[in-house]
Amino acid sequence: MASPGSGFWSFGSEDGSGDSENPGTARAWCQVAQKFTGGIGNKLCALLYGDAEKPAESGGSQPPRAAAEGRLHLCSKVDVNYAFLHATDLLPACDGERPTLAFLQDVMNILLQYVVKSFDRSTKVIDFHYPNELLQEYNWELADQPQNLEEILMHCQTTLKYAIKTGHPRYFNQLSTGLDMVGLAADWLTSTANTNMFTYEIAPVFVLLEYVTLKKMREIIGWPGGSGDGIFSPGGAISNMYAMMIARFKMFPEVKEKGMAAVPRLIAFTSEHSHFSLKKGAAALGIGTDSVILIKCDERGKMIPSDLERRILEAKQKGFVPFLVSATAGTTVYGAFDPLLAVADICKKYKIWMHVDAAWGGGLLMSRKHKWKLSGVERANSVTWNPHKMMGVPLQCSALLVREEGLMQNCNQMHASYLFQQDKHYDLSYDTGDKALQCGRHVDVFKLWLMWRAKGTTGFEAHVDKCLELAEYLYNIIKNREGYEMVFDGKPQHTNVCFWYIPPSLRTLEDNEERMSRLSKVAPVIKARMMEYGTTMVSYQPLGDKVNFFRMVISNPAATHQDIDFLIEEIERLGQDL
């Protein structure tokens, strides 16, 4: 195979010898090729065998082995000069099959090289350039006239050159890391299918897989028989907003037609360490950010139930209506798990919808060792769970699970007759689009479903257990190591490990305002140096009265103890002179 972008396409080997000595390989390719429609399969086989001798059509006999061996033309390379080709020369153009296959094969070569480099620790996590540098170095502007395919391939290479290798074993910057090969393959297939999730008639398999997968997730949560409802949405923020919408509709169904003017002042409650999406959702739904009450947390970042009950009573005394409590299972910074059983008791007592934002922590439900941290989640009315975080599914993959079946449909349906005809010839319950806010909805389920088939529940369990073990390994190394201070005491509940690195110049200073001011500048400088060297990435932030500290998270199963050791050494190397 020629190098990416070279303009050659062949089924032969890199040295040009091809597979002429292995007709079985050609037959295997032709079996795949026959799956193609529109005559492409036969033409692929013609490329493999030559026009005079290709495998018989289905039901026919195969050509004699000797004849096939004598007529294989696998090593002939097809010279495609991309400099003279444009997108209009690709399918569905007449005679577009050959340049299309060549072009896509070269794109695939670019992608596969990137995949391999993502796991190579000798490569950079990031080739960092400042925005103005990238803007000046390349022309990113859109033009009236088309570029040729050679330039298009160069754009693909350039884009990946400056992309963050989120699958790199030393990338720890976000909750979503790693690059799963089966998930990647599933994402490619999803894009190739290029369909919408609103009806069974245009996405039959995907709709069924969503039904099966959401049911399985509800079973794992603990709802009897996996009963209830759910949907995959464009991220945890939208899943949380769905929960707010449904909770509001459950209490005041008239809000759907008459709006917020027809209902009293509604109040939602969530912890002060919860995700900002709760306030965003309140703003978008017309509830208002002032109607989201933040509940105090303990030193480990867990919601304090007594403060929740106190604030509920305060709201009721003012004549407001508490309609939702959002507990968090795995907070973004500390990785804390709110006491779900105590929260559930309070919600039951005051008849308030209980939502659990388990976007980050939901993956622990796959682990027999760690699922106890979500005890009480089965009592929730709704749950957000993002498999694209702890379970390593490629972005995006977020689910909103609802315990009461039919409620989501009643809340959101608009009966668009041009999509959801009531006289179709199949079970209309599989037309799921009317319960979604979106009309166009991306297929997010196939990655998760295919990975689940490939790994099994036990594979996800091993993934989760390994990542939490690595977090504990990091904690045990730095908790008593010179130059480190933990943000809170005790080993982490999730993979979040929060700490300050104290440079030698600050270690003898008194704990006063000047020291805190200088310490707040340490993490940003070390992070900037990490990015400029490209060696690793880890996040930092302030929180409350605590100045900037590092928040290490691990969700990539490619990471090892050696990568944790490297991170510690790199922080010390980059920060010792501060």
Tab-separated table of C-alpha atoms in Angstrom, residues 3 25 28 80 101 153 202 362 475:
chain	number	residue	atom	x	y	z
A	3	SER	CA	1.718	6.012	1.797
A	25	THR	CA	-6.964	-13.321	0.445
A	28	ALA	CA	-11.921	-12.875	1.208
A	80	VAL	CA	-4.893	8.413	-9.206
A	101	LEU	CA	-12.177	3.873	-3.311
A	153	LEU	CA	-6.124	15.102	1.925
A	202	ILE	CA	-35.351	4.842	8.498
A	362	GLY	CA	-22.644	6.004	36.260
A	475	TYR	CA	-2.974	9.023	45.772
